[in-house]
Amino acid sequence: MFDVWKNVLAEIEQVLPQSTFNTWFPDVNITSISNGVVTIEVPNIFKQRQIQKKYDNIIKDALIHNSVEFSDVKYIISSRTTVKPHSREVSMETIKKKTLERLSNSTTSGNNHTYDSGLNPNYTMSNFVVASNNDLAVSVAWAIIKEPGTKYNPFFVYGGPGLGKTHLVQAIGNELLHNNPKLKVLYTPMNHFYSEFINSIKNRNKSKNYDSEDFIKKYHKVDVLIIDDFQMIIGKDASQTQFFNIFNDLYQQGRQVIITCDRMPSQLKELDARLTSRLSWAGAYDIQMPNFEDKCAILRAKADYENIEIEDEAIEYIANNIKTNIRDLEGEFRKILAYADFKKTTPLGVINGGFINTPSNANNSLLSPKKIVNQVAQFYELSVDEMCGKSRVSHIKNARQVAMYLLSEELSLSTTKIALEVGVKDHTTVMHGVKKIRNDLKINFVLRDQVSAIREKLYE
């Protein structure tokens, strides 16, 4: 049975893009073929729904090609990852305790330093929701979990605040420790790295007996180094030099380096050019703002994972009104659930009863075409007259098209109305502009960052 499944997976891998296959199928397994029913095990509710919706026919075709006779395919959630909220808290505490004990007992030969991974055991791949805004980064994450320190080293993941970067990179660390408890995995925010470095200098100056190499040894001996909020190193030249040396040493030894940042390496203007080059060796992978469908999927997966009953209309309300990031999305989700519990009603009852005032919804009511046009012009350092004029200069034309796109996406204006707002005569010009930006966003990382920054300003 399992040999057959290997053949099925091999066929699916040939049909799908490699990144898609690596995202959805590494932890999908067949459990039984009985009475004409093929049972396939998946790790969580989100993957269950997405695989059944998107890849059911591909799986069935591969089963048929491998001579498997069946009348139905059933997708079940693995019992290893499906737990009630209370029992999950207990199991996570147990995991954390065991992880800390394991790491504290693990010492490096010739060095008395012991390692606390710094990882939050609640961040796992099984509860990280994969959607179109992050699927490439997740695909790379799984490749690293399978073979750390090889193809995707360093792994540089970037995006705005509250989009799940920290969850993803810590989940990689937790998965690696689960697969190999002897690995020395270290997660640290960049500001902690900086503080440790400064303290090591102070201690060296205070005491002749202080081992100034202790700080360096700690980082040089790890197998996997995870640095969060890398942008905090900007303006700290000595820290950049120290990190550059640590990075080189780890890379040369085939140790995995994982970094999160709020922008691409090339956009860190004050970063040492040598570091900029090295951090881009394996590419930079962004996590984008989720679209409406992604946000609905994230909230539904969270509700199902925690056995929370919430109406689809309530989920759509939250997804439609929170325009900032996933952190704010989850915050509004929690707030509505708290009100529902307090008022002894349903989440939709809370919304329809007017018990809450969603901040972004209030901001949305103040969002106007003029505000969008002004904000886009300001971002690109243009006057409104310049941007909405007849100039065909590339950067002005691009700004005008971004304004068209945001007027369409944020306010759902008609192409005729958008044409009036940005000073073009033909609505087909608007159609072309909106389509161009929408397509460019799929491949232009800089444009993604620009649009996200403008959105954040609009909804501050």
CSV table of C-alpha atoms in Angstrom, one decimal, residues 3-459:
chain,number,residue,atom,x,y,z
A,3,ASP,CA,4.8,1.5,-2.2
A,4,VAL,CA,1.7,2.4,-4.2
A,5,TRP,CA,1.4,5.7,-2.4
A,6,LYS,CA,5.1,6.5,-3.2
A,7,ASN,CA,4.3,5.9,-6.9
A,8,VAL,CA,1.2,8.1,-6.6
A,9,LEU,CA,3.2,10.9,-5.0
A,10,ALA,CA,5.9,10.6,-7.7
A,11,GLU,CA,3.2,11.0,-10.4
A,12,ILE,CA,1.7,14.0,-8.6
A,13,GLU,CA,5.1,15.6,-8.4
A,14,GLN,CA,5.5,15.4,-12.1
A,15,VAL,CA,2.1,17.1,-12.7
A,16,LEU,CA,2.4,19.9,-10.2
A,17,PRO,CA,5.1,22.7,-10.0
A,18,GLN,CA,7.8,21.7,-7.5
A,19,SER,CA,7.0,24.6,-5.2
A,20,THR,CA,3.3,23.6,-5.1
A,21,PHE,CA,4.1,19.9,-4.5
A,22,ASN,CA,6.6,20.8,-1.7
A,23,THR,CA,3.9,23.0,0.0
A,24,TRP,CA,1.0,20.6,0.1
A,25,PHE,CA,2.2,17.0,-0.1
A,26,PRO,CA,5.3,16.4,2.2
A,27,ASP,CA,3.2,15.3,5.2
A,28,VAL,CA,0.3,13.7,3.4
A,29,ASN,CA,0.1,9.9,3.7
A,30,ILE,CA,-2.2,7.0,2.8
A,31,THR,CA,-3.6,5.1,5.8
A,32,SER,CA,-5.9,2.5,4.3
A,33,ILE,CA,-7.7,1.1,1.3
A,34,SER,CA,-10.8,-0.7,2.5
A,35,ASN,CA,-14.2,-1.5,1.0
A,36,GLY,CA,-13.5,0.7,-2.0
A,37,VAL,CA,-12.5,3.8,0.2
A,38,VAL,CA,-9.0,5.2,0.0
A,39,THR,CA,-8.2,7.1,3.3
A,40,ILE,CA,-5.6,9.8,3.1
A,41,GLU,CA,-4.2,11.5,6.2
A,42,VAL,CA,-3.4,15.2,6.3
A,43,PRO,CA,-1.9,17.3,9.2
A,44,ASN,CA,-4.6,19.9,9.7
A,45,ILE,CA,-8.1,21.2,8.7
A,46,PHE,CA,-6.8,23.8,6.3
A,47,LYS,CA,-4.8,21.3,4.3
A,48,GLN,CA,-7.7,18.9,4.4
A,49,ARG,CA,-10.0,21.5,2.7
A,50,GLN,CA,-7.4,22.8,0.3
A,51,ILE,CA,-6.2,19.4,-1.0
A,52,GLN,CA,-9.8,18.1,-1.3
A,53,LYS,CA,-10.8,21.3,-3.2
A,54,LYS,CA,-7.8,21.7,-5.4
A,55,TYR,CA,-6.0,18.4,-5.9
A,56,ASP,CA,-8.7,15.7,-5.4
A,57,ASN,CA,-9.0,15.0,-9.1
A,58,ILE,CA,-5.2,14.8,-9.5
A,59,ILE,CA,-4.9,12.3,-6.6
A,60,LYS,CA,-7.7,10.2,-8.0
A,61,ASP,CA,-6.1,10.1,-11.5
A,62,ALA,CA,-2.8,9.1,-10.0
A,63,LEU,CA,-4.5,6.3,-8.0
A,64,ILE,CA,-6.2,5.0,-11.2
A,65,HIS,CA,-2.9,5.1,-13.1
A,66,ASN,CA,-1.4,2.9,-10.3
A,67,SER,CA,-4.2,0.4,-10.6
A,68,VAL,CA,-5.9,1.3,-7.3
A,69,GLU,CA,-9.6,0.4,-7.5
A,70,PHE,CA,-11.8,2.7,-5.4
A,71,SER,CA,-15.2,4.3,-5.2
A,72,ASP,CA,-14.3,7.2,-3.0
A,73,VAL,CA,-11.3,9.1,-1.5
A,74,LYS,CA,-11.6,10.2,2.1
A,75,TYR,CA,-9.4,12.9,3.7
A,76,ILE,CA,-8.9,12.7,7.5
A,77,ILE,CA,-6.9,14.8,9.9
A,78,SER,CA,-3.9,13.1,11.6
A,79,SER,CA,-4.6,12.2,15.2
A,80,ARG,CA,-1.1,13.3,16.0
A,81,THR,CA,-2.0,17.0,15.2
A,82,THR,CA,-5.6,17.2,16.1
A,83,VAL,CA,-6.0,18.2,19.7
A,84,LYS,CA,-8.4,20.1,21.9
A,85,PRO,CA,-7.3,23.6,23.0
A,86,HIS,CA,-6.7,22.5,26.6
A,87,SER,CA,-4.9,19.3,25.8
A,88,ARG,CA,-2.7,21.3,23.3
A,89,GLU,CA,-1.6,23.6,26.0
A,90,VAL,CA,-0.6,20.7,28.2
A,91,SER,CA,1.2,19.0,25.4
A,92,MET,CA,3.0,22.2,24.3
A,93,GLU,CA,4.2,22.7,27.9
A,94,THR,CA,5.5,19.1,28.0
A,95,ILE,CA,7.2,19.7,24.6
A,96,LYS,CA,8.8,22.9,25.9
A,97,LYS,CA,10.0,21.2,29.1
A,98,LYS,CA,11.5,18.3,27.2
A,99,THR,CA,13.1,20.6,24.6
A,100,LEU,CA,14.8,22.7,27.3
A,101,GLU,CA,16.0,19.6,29.2
A,102,ARG,CA,17.4,18.2,26.0
A,103,LEU,CA,19.1,21.4,25.0
A,104,SER,CA,20.5,22.0,28.5
A,105,ASN,CA,22.1,18.5,28.5
A,106,SER,CA,23.6,19.1,25.1
A,107,THR,CA,27.1,20.6,25.2
A,108,THR,CA,29.6,21.3,22.6
A,109,SER,CA,32.9,19.5,22.9
A,110,GLY,CA,35.5,21.8,24.4
A,111,ASN,CA,32.9,24.4,25.4
A,112,ASN,CA,30.8,24.6,28.5
A,113,HIS,CA,28.1,26.7,26.9
A,114,THR,CA,24.6,25.1,27.0
A,115,TYR,CA,21.8,26.0,24.6
A,116,ASP,CA,18.3,27.2,25.1
A,117,SER,CA,16.8,27.3,21.7
A,118,GLY,CA,14.7,30.3,22.4
A,119,LEU,CA,11.9,28.8,20.4
A,120,ASN,CA,8.2,29.0,21.2
A,121,PRO,CA,6.8,25.5,21.0
A,122,ASN,CA,3.4,26.8,20.0
A,123,TYR,CA,4.8,27.8,16.6
A,124,THR,CA,4.5,24.7,14.4
A,125,MET,CA,4.1,23.9,10.8
A,126,SER,CA,0.9,22.1,11.5
A,127,ASN,CA,-0.8,25.3,12.8
A,128,PHE,CA,0.7,27.6,10.2
A,129,VAL,CA,-2.0,28.3,7.6
A,130,VAL,CA,-0.7,28.1,4.0
A,131,ALA,CA,-2.3,30.5,1.6
A,132,SER,CA,-1.5,32.2,-1.7
A,133,ASN,CA,0.3,35.0,0.2
A,134,ASN,CA,2.9,32.7,1.7
A,135,ASP,CA,3.0,29.4,-0.2
A,136,LEU,CA,6.4,29.9,-1.8
A,137,ALA,CA,8.0,30.7,1.5
A,138,VAL,CA,6.4,27.7,3.1
A,139,SER,CA,7.6,25.5,0.3
A,140,VAL,CA,11.2,26.6,1.0
A,141,ALA,CA,10.6,26.1,4.7
A,142,TRP,CA,9.7,22.4,4.1
A,143,ALA,CA,12.8,22.0,1.9
A,144,ILE,CA,15.0,23.3,4.7
A,145,ILE,CA,13.3,21.0,7.2
A,146,LYS,CA,14.1,18.1,5.0
A,147,GLU,CA,17.7,19.1,4.2
A,148,PRO,CA,19.0,22.0,6.4
A,149,GLY,CA,22.1,23.9,5.3
A,150,THR,CA,21.9,22.9,1.6
A,151,LYS,CA,20.0,24.5,-1.2
A,152,TYR,CA,18.2,27.4,0.6
A,153,ASN,CA,21.0,28.7,2.8
A,154,PRO,CA,20.6,31.4,3.9
A,155,PHE,CA,16.8,31.5,4.0
A,156,PHE,CA,15.9,35.2,3.9
A,157,VAL,CA,12.1,35.8,4.5
A,158,TYR,CA,10.7,39.3,4.5
A,159,GLY,CA,7.4,41.1,4.7
A,160,GLY,CA,5.4,43.6,6.8
A,161,PRO,CA,4.6,43.3,10.5
A,162,GLY,CA,2.1,40.8,11.6
A,163,LEU,CA,2.2,38.5,8.6
A,164,GLY,CA,3.6,35.3,10.2
A,165,LYS,CA,7.3,35.6,9.6
A,166,THR,CA,8.2,34.8,13.2
A,167,HIS,CA,5.7,31.9,13.3
A,168,LEU,CA,7.2,30.4,10.1
A,169,VAL,CA,10.9,30.5,11.1
A,170,GLN,CA,10.3,29.3,14.6
A,171,ALA,CA,8.2,26.5,13.2
A,172,ILE,CA,11.2,25.5,11.0
A,173,GLY,CA,13.3,25.3,14.2
A,174,ASN,CA,10.8,23.2,16.1
A,175,GLU,CA,10.4,20.8,13.2
A,176,LEU,CA,14.2,20.4,12.9
A,177,LEU,CA,14.5,19.7,16.6
A,178,HIS,CA,11.7,17.2,16.4
A,179,ASN,CA,13.5,15.4,13.5
A,180,ASN,CA,16.9,15.6,15.2
A,181,PRO,CA,16.9,16.5,19.0
A,182,LYS,CA,20.7,16.7,18.9
A,183,LEU,CA,20.7,19.7,16.6
A,184,LYS,CA,21.7,23.0,18.3
A,185,VAL,CA,19.0,25.4,17.1
A,186,LEU,CA,19.1,29.0,18.3
A,187,TYR,CA,16.4,31.6,17.7
A,188,THR,CA,17.1,35.2,18.7
A,189,PRO,CA,15.7,38.6,17.7
A,190,MET,CA,18.4,40.9,16.3
A,191,ASN,CA,18.1,43.4,19.2
A,192,HIS,CA,19.0,40.5,21.6
A,193,PHE,CA,22.0,39.7,19.5
A,194,TYR,CA,23.1,43.4,19.6
A,195,SER,CA,22.6,43.6,23.4
A,196,GLU,CA,24.6,40.4,24.0
A,197,PHE,CA,27.4,41.8,21.8
A,198,ILE,CA,27.5,45.1,23.6
A,199,ASN,CA,27.5,43.3,27.0
A,200,SER,CA,30.4,41.2,25.9
A,201,ILE,CA,32.4,44.3,25.1
A,202,LYS,CA,31.5,45.8,28.5
A,203,ASN,CA,32.4,42.7,30.4
A,204,ARG,CA,35.7,42.4,28.5
A,205,ASN,CA,36.6,45.9,29.5
A,206,LYS,CA,35.6,45.3,33.2
A,207,SER,CA,37.4,42.1,33.9
A,208,LYS,CA,40.7,40.7,32.6
A,209,ASN,CA,39.4,37.2,33.4
A,210,TYR,CA,36.3,37.5,31.2
A,211,ASP,CA,36.5,35.2,28.2
A,212,SER,CA,35.8,37.6,25.3
A,213,GLU,CA,35.3,34.7,23.0
A,214,ASP,CA,32.3,33.3,24.9
A,215,PHE,CA,29.8,35.4,22.9
A,216,ILE,CA,31.4,34.3,19.6
A,217,LYS,CA,31.6,30.7,20.6
A,218,LYS,CA,27.9,30.7,21.4
A,219,TYR,CA,27.0,31.6,17.8
A,220,HIS,CA,29.7,29.7,16.0
A,221,LYS,CA,28.7,26.4,17.5
A,222,VAL,CA,25.0,26.4,16.5
A,223,ASP,CA,23.7,24.1,13.7
A,224,VAL,CA,20.8,26.4,12.9
A,225,LEU,CA,20.8,30.1,13.6
A,226,ILE,CA,17.5,32.0,13.3
A,227,ILE,CA,17.7,35.8,13.5
A,228,ASP,CA,14.4,37.7,13.7
A,229,ASP,CA,13.9,41.4,12.8
A,230,PHE,CA,17.2,41.7,11.0
A,231,GLN,CA,16.5,45.4,10.1
A,232,MET,CA,17.4,46.3,13.7
A,233,ILE,CA,21.1,45.9,12.8
A,234,ILE,CA,20.9,49.0,10.6
A,235,GLY,CA,23.2,51.8,11.9
A,236,LYS,CA,25.2,49.3,14.1
A,237,ASP,CA,28.4,49.0,12.2
A,238,ALA,CA,30.3,46.9,14.8
A,239,SER,CA,27.4,44.5,15.1
A,240,GLN,CA,27.3,44.1,11.3
A,241,THR,CA,30.9,43.2,11.2
A,242,GLN,CA,30.5,40.7,14.0
A,243,PHE,CA,27.4,39.1,12.4
A,244,PHE,CA,29.2,39.0,9.0
A,245,ASN,CA,32.0,37.0,10.6
A,246,ILE,CA,29.6,34.6,12.3
A,247,PHE,CA,27.5,34.2,9.1
A,248,ASN,CA,30.6,33.3,7.1
A,249,ASP,CA,31.8,30.8,9.6
A,250,LEU,CA,28.4,29.1,9.8
A,251,TYR,CA,27.9,29.1,6.0
A,252,GLN,CA,31.3,27.6,5.3
A,253,GLN,CA,30.5,24.7,7.7
A,254,GLY,CA,27.1,24.1,6.0
A,255,ARG,CA,25.1,25.3,9.0
A,256,GLN,CA,21.7,26.7,8.3
A,257,VAL,CA,21.0,30.5,8.7
A,258,ILE,CA,17.5,31.8,8.7
A,259,ILE,CA,16.7,35.5,8.8
A,260,THR,CA,13.5,37.6,8.9
A,261,CYS,CA,13.3,41.2,7.9
A,262,ASP,CA,10.8,43.9,7.0
A,263,ARG,CA,12.3,44.4,3.6
A,264,MET,CA,14.6,42.9,1.0
A,265,PRO,CA,18.4,42.9,1.5
A,266,SER,CA,18.8,45.4,-1.3
A,267,GLN,CA,16.5,47.8,0.4
A,268,LEU,CA,18.6,47.9,3.6
A,269,LYS,CA,20.5,51.0,2.4
A,270,GLU,CA,22.9,51.3,5.3
A,271,LEU,CA,23.8,47.6,5.3
A,272,ASP,CA,27.4,46.5,4.6
A,273,ALA,CA,27.5,45.6,0.9
A,274,ARG,CA,29.2,42.3,1.7
A,275,LEU,CA,26.3,41.3,3.9
A,276,THR,CA,23.7,42.4,1.3
A,277,SER,CA,25.3,40.2,-1.2
A,278,ARG,CA,25.6,37.1,1.0
A,279,LEU,CA,22.0,37.4,2.3
A,280,SER,CA,20.7,37.2,-1.2
A,281,TRP,CA,22.7,34.1,-2.2
A,282,ALA,CA,19.7,31.8,-2.0
A,283,GLY,CA,17.1,34.5,-2.9
A,284,ALA,CA,14.7,36.5,-0.7
A,285,TYR,CA,11.2,35.2,-0.1
A,286,ASP,CA,8.3,37.4,0.8
A,287,ILE,CA,5.1,36.9,2.8
A,288,GLN,CA,2.5,39.2,1.4
A,289,MET,CA,-0.7,40.8,2.7
A,290,PRO,CA,-3.4,38.1,2.4
A,291,ASN,CA,-6.3,38.7,0.1
A,292,PHE,CA,-9.9,38.3,1.1
A,293,GLU,CA,-10.0,34.6,0.4
A,294,ASP,CA,-6.8,34.0,2.2
A,295,LYS,CA,-8.1,35.8,5.3
A,296,CYS,CA,-11.3,33.8,5.3
A,297,ALA,CA,-9.3,30.6,5.0
A,298,ILE,CA,-6.9,31.7,7.9
A,299,LEU,CA,-9.9,32.5,10.2
A,300,ARG,CA,-11.8,29.3,9.3
A,301,ALA,CA,-8.7,27.1,9.9
A,302,LYS,CA,-8.1,28.8,13.2
A,303,ALA,CA,-11.7,28.3,14.3
A,304,ASP,CA,-11.7,24.6,13.2
A,305,TYR,CA,-8.3,24.0,14.8
A,306,GLU,CA,-9.6,25.3,18.2
A,307,ASN,CA,-13.1,23.8,17.9
A,308,ILE,CA,-14.7,27.3,17.8
A,309,GLU,CA,-18.1,27.8,16.2
A,310,ILE,CA,-18.3,30.9,14.1
A,311,GLU,CA,-20.6,31.7,11.2
A,312,ASP,CA,-19.2,32.2,7.7
A,313,GLU,CA,-20.8,35.6,7.6
A,314,ALA,CA,-18.9,36.6,10.7
A,315,ILE,CA,-15.6,35.4,9.2
A,316,GLU,CA,-16.3,37.3,6.0
A,317,TYR,CA,-17.1,40.5,8.0
A,318,ILE,CA,-13.7,40.3,9.8
A,319,ALA,CA,-11.8,39.5,6.6
A,320,ASN,CA,-13.5,42.3,4.7
A,321,ASN,CA,-12.9,44.9,7.4
A,322,ILE,CA,-9.4,44.2,8.7
A,323,LYS,CA,-7.0,45.6,6.0
A,324,THR,CA,-3.7,45.7,7.9
A,325,ASN,CA,-2.2,42.3,8.8
A,326,ILE,CA,-2.8,38.8,10.1
A,327,ARG,CA,-2.0,39.9,13.7
A,328,ASP,CA,-4.8,42.5,13.6
A,329,LEU,CA,-7.1,40.0,11.9
A,330,GLU,CA,-6.6,37.5,14.7
A,331,GLY,CA,-7.0,40.3,17.3
A,332,GLU,CA,-10.4,41.2,15.9
A,333,PHE,CA,-11.4,37.5,15.8
A,334,ARG,CA,-10.5,37.1,19.5
A,335,LYS,CA,-12.4,40.3,20.4
A,336,ILE,CA,-15.6,39.2,18.7
A,337,LEU,CA,-15.4,35.8,20.3
A,338,ALA,CA,-14.9,37.5,23.7
A,339,TYR,CA,-18.0,39.7,23.2
A,340,ALA,CA,-20.0,36.7,22.1
A,341,ASP,CA,-19.1,34.8,25.2
A,342,PHE,CA,-19.8,37.8,27.4
A,343,LYS,CA,-23.2,38.6,25.7
A,344,LYS,CA,-24.2,34.9,25.5
A,345,THR,CA,-24.7,35.2,21.8
A,346,THR,CA,-23.0,34.1,18.6
A,347,PRO,CA,-20.2,36.0,16.8
A,348,LEU,CA,-22.6,37.1,14.1
A,349,GLY,CA,-25.1,38.2,16.8
A,350,VAL,CA,-22.3,40.4,18.2
A,351,ILE,CA,-21.7,42.0,14.8
A,352,ASN,CA,-25.4,42.4,13.9
A,353,GLY,CA,-26.1,43.7,17.4
A,354,GLY,CA,-23.7,46.6,17.0
A,355,PHE,CA,-21.7,45.5,20.1
A,356,ILE,CA,-18.4,46.2,18.5
A,357,ASN,CA,-16.8,49.0,16.5
A,358,THR,CA,-14.2,47.5,14.2
A,359,PRO,CA,-11.4,50.0,14.0
A,360,SER,CA,-10.5,49.3,10.4
A,361,ASN,CA,-14.2,49.4,9.5
A,362,ALA,CA,-14.4,52.9,11.0
A,363,ASN,CA,-11.3,53.8,9.0
A,364,ASN,CA,-12.7,52.3,5.9
A,365,SER,CA,-15.8,54.6,6.1
A,366,LEU,CA,-13.3,57.5,6.1
A,367,LEU,CA,-11.4,56.1,3.1
A,368,SER,CA,-12.1,58.2,0.0
A,369,PRO,CA,-10.8,58.4,-3.6
A,370,LYS,CA,-9.1,61.7,-2.7
A,371,LYS,CA,-7.3,60.1,0.2
A,372,ILE,CA,-6.0,57.2,-1.9
A,373,VAL,CA,-4.9,59.5,-4.7
A,374,ASN,CA,-3.2,61.9,-2.2
A,375,GLN,CA,-1.4,59.0,-0.4
A,376,VAL,CA,-0.1,57.4,-3.6
A,377,ALA,CA,1.2,60.7,-4.9
A,378,GLN,CA,2.8,61.5,-1.5
A,379,PHE,CA,4.5,58.0,-1.4
A,380,TYR,CA,6.0,58.5,-4.8
A,381,GLU,CA,7.0,62.1,-4.0
A,382,LEU,CA,4.8,63.6,-6.7
A,383,SER,CA,2.2,66.3,-6.6
A,384,VAL,CA,-1.4,65.1,-7.3
A,385,ASP,CA,-1.4,67.3,-10.5
A,386,GLU,CA,1.8,65.5,-11.7
A,387,MET,CA,0.5,62.1,-11.0
A,388,CYS,CA,-2.9,62.7,-12.5
A,389,GLY,CA,-1.6,64.6,-15.5
A,390,LYS,CA,-0.8,63.4,-19.0
A,391,SER,CA,2.9,62.6,-18.4
A,392,ARG,CA,4.1,59.2,-19.9
A,393,VAL,CA,7.3,59.2,-17.9
A,394,SER,CA,7.7,55.7,-16.4
A,395,HIS,CA,7.7,56.4,-12.7
A,396,ILE,CA,4.8,58.8,-12.9
A,397,LYS,CA,2.8,56.4,-15.1
A,398,ASN,CA,3.5,53.6,-12.6
A,399,ALA,CA,2.3,55.7,-9.7
A,400,ARG,CA,-0.9,56.5,-11.6
A,401,GLN,CA,-1.5,52.8,-12.2
A,402,VAL,CA,-0.9,52.0,-8.5
A,403,ALA,CA,-3.6,54.6,-7.7
A,404,MET,CA,-5.9,53.0,-10.2
A,405,TYR,CA,-5.3,49.6,-8.6
A,406,LEU,CA,-5.9,50.7,-5.1
A,407,LEU,CA,-9.1,52.7,-6.0
A,408,SER,CA,-10.4,49.4,-7.6
A,409,GLU,CA,-9.2,47.1,-4.7
A,410,GLU,CA,-10.0,49.2,-1.7
A,411,LEU,CA,-13.2,51.1,-2.8
A,412,SER,CA,-14.4,48.8,-5.7
A,413,LEU,CA,-15.0,51.9,-7.9
A,414,SER,CA,-16.0,51.4,-11.5
A,415,THR,CA,-13.4,52.0,-14.2
A,416,THR,CA,-15.3,55.1,-15.3
A,417,LYS,CA,-15.2,56.6,-11.8
A,418,ILE,CA,-11.5,55.7,-11.4
A,419,ALA,CA,-10.7,57.4,-14.8
A,420,LEU,CA,-12.2,60.6,-13.5
A,421,GLU,CA,-10.2,60.4,-10.2
A,422,VAL,CA,-6.8,59.9,-11.9
A,423,GLY,CA,-7.4,62.2,-14.9
A,424,VAL,CA,-7.5,59.7,-17.8
A,425,LYS,CA,-10.2,59.9,-20.4
A,426,ASP,CA,-10.7,56.2,-21.4
A,427,HIS,CA,-11.9,53.6,-18.9
A,428,THR,CA,-10.0,51.0,-20.9
A,429,THR,CA,-6.8,52.7,-19.8
A,430,VAL,CA,-7.9,52.0,-16.2
A,431,MET,CA,-8.6,48.4,-17.0
A,432,HIS,CA,-5.1,48.0,-18.5
A,433,GLY,CA,-3.5,49.8,-15.5
A,434,VAL,CA,-5.3,47.7,-12.8
A,435,LYS,CA,-4.5,44.5,-14.7
A,436,LYS,CA,-0.9,45.5,-15.1
A,437,ILE,CA,-0.4,46.2,-11.4
A,438,ARG,CA,-2.2,43.0,-10.4
A,439,ASN,CA,0.0,40.9,-12.6
A,440,ASP,CA,3.2,42.7,-11.6
A,441,LEU,CA,2.5,42.1,-8.0
A,442,LYS,CA,2.9,38.4,-8.6
A,443,ILE,CA,6.6,38.8,-9.6
A,444,ASN,CA,7.7,42.3,-8.6
A,445,PHE,CA,8.8,42.2,-4.9
A,446,VAL,CA,9.6,45.9,-4.7
A,447,LEU,CA,6.1,46.8,-6.0
A,448,ARG,CA,4.6,44.5,-3.4
A,449,ASP,CA,6.4,46.3,-0.7
A,450,GLN,CA,5.4,49.7,-2.0
A,451,VAL,CA,1.7,48.8,-2.2
A,452,SER,CA,1.8,47.3,1.3
A,453,ALA,CA,3.4,50.4,2.6
A,454,ILE,CA,0.7,52.6,1.0
A,455,ARG,CA,-2.0,50.4,2.4
A,456,GLU,CA,-0.6,50.7,5.9
A,457,LYS,CA,-0.6,54.5,5.6
A,458,LEU,CA,-4.2,54.4,4.4
A,459,TYR,CA,-5.4,52.4,7.3
